[in-house]
mmCIF file of C-alpha atoms in Angstrom:
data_model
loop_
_atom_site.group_PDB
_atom_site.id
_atom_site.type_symbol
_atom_site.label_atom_id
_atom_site.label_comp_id
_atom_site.label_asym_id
_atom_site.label_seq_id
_atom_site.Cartn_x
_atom_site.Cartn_y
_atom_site.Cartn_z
ATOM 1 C CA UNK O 1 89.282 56.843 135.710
ATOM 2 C CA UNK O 2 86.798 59.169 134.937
ATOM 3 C CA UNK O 3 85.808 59.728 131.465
ATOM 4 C CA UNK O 4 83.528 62.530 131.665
ATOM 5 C CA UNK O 5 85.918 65.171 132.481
ATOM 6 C CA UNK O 6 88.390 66.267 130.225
ATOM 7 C CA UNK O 7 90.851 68.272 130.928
ATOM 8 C CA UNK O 8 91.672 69.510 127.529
ATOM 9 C CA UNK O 9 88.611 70.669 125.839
ATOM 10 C CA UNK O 10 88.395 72.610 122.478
ATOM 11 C CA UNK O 11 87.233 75.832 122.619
ATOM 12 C CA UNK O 12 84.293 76.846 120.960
ATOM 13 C CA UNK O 13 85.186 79.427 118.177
ATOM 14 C CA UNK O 14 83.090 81.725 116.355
ATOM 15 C CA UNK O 15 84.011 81.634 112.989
ATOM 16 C CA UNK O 16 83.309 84.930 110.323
ATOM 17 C CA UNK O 17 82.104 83.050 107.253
ATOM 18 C CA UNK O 18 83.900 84.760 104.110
ATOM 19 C CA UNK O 19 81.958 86.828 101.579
ATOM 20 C CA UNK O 20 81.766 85.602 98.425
ATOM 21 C CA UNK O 21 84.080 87.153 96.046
ATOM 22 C CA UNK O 22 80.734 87.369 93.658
ATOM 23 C CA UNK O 23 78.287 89.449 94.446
ATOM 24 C CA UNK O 24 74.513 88.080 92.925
ATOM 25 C CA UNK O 25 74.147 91.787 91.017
ATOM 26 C CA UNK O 26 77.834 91.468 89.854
ATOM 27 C CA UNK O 27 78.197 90.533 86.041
ATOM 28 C CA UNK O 28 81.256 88.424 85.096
ATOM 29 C CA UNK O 29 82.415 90.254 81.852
ATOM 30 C CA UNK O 30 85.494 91.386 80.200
ATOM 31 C CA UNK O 31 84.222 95.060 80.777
ATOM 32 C CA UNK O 32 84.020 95.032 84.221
ATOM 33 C CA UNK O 33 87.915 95.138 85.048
ATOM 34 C CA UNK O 34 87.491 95.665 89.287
ATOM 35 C CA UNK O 35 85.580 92.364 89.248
ATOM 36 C CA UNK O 36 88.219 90.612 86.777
ATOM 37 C CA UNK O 37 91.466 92.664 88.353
ATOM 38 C CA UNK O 38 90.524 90.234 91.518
ATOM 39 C CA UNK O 39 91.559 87.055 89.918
ATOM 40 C CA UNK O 40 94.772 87.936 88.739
ATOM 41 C CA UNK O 41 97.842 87.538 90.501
ATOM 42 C CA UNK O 42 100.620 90.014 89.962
ATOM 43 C CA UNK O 43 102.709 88.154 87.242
ATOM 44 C CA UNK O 44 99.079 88.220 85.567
ATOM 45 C CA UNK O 45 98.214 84.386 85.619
ATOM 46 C CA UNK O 46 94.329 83.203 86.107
ATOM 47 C CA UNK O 47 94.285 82.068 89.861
ATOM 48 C CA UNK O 48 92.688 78.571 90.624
ATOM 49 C CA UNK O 49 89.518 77.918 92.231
ATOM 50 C CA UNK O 50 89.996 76.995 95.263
ATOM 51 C CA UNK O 51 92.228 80.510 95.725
ATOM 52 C CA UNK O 52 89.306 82.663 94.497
ATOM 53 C CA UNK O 53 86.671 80.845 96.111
ATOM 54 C CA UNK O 54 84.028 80.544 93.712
ATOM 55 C CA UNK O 55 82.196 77.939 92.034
ATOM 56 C CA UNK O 56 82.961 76.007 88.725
ATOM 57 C CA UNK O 57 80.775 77.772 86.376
ATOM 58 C CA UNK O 58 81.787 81.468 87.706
ATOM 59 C CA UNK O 59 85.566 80.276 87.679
ATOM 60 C CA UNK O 60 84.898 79.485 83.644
ATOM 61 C CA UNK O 61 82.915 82.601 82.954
ATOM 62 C CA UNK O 62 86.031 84.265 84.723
ATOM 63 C CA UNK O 63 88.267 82.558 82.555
ATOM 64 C CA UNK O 64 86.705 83.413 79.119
ATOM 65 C CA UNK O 65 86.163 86.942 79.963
ATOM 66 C CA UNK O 66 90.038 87.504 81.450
ATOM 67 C CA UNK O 67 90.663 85.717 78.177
ATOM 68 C CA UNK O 68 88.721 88.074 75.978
ATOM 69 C CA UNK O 69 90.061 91.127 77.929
ATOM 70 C CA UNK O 70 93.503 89.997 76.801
ATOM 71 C CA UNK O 71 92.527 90.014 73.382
ATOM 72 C CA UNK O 72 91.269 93.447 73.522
ATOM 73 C CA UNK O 73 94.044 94.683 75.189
ATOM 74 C CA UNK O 74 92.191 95.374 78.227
ATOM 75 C CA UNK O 75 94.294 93.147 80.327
ATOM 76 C CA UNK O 76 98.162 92.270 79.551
ATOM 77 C CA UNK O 77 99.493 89.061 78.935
ATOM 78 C CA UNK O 78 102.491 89.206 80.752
ATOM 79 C CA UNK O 79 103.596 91.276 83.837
ATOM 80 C CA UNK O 80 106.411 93.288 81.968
ATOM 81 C CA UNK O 81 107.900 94.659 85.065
ATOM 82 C CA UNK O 82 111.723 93.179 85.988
ATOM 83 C CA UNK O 83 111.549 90.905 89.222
ATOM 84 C CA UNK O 84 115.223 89.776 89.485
ATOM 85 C CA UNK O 85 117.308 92.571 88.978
ATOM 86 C CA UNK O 86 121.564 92.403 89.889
#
């Protein structure tokens, strides 16, 4: 048998690499609610890393400063809106 041809070969994608969700120019602070609306989902929990894409130390300055909109009533706590209605 002949090993050299293959009759099943992989194709050769082209992958688009994904932006990063963080610009360099964009400041991660509880001001700038389009950058920290991103990383919400809709019940209004913090999504994890690996959904948002970003590295360790943005994910905690994303964390403090969803946290500190919260405080300030920037942000809600809770998603107040009924899901399961009968």
């Amino acid at each position: 048998m002949n090993k050299s041809k293959r009759p099943f070969t992989k194709s050769k994608r082209s992958f688009r690499r994904r932006l990063p969700p963080i610009q360099s120019g964009d400041r991660i602070d509880y001001r700038n609610m389009s950058l920290i609306s991103r990383f919400i989902s809709e019940q209004r929990k913090i999504l994890s890393r690996r959904v948002n894409r970003v590295t360790l130390k943005q994910q905690r300055l994303i964390t403090i400063a969803i946290k500190q909109a919260r405080i300030l009533s920037l942000l809600p706590f809770l998603n107040n809106q009924k899901q399961f209605e009968r």
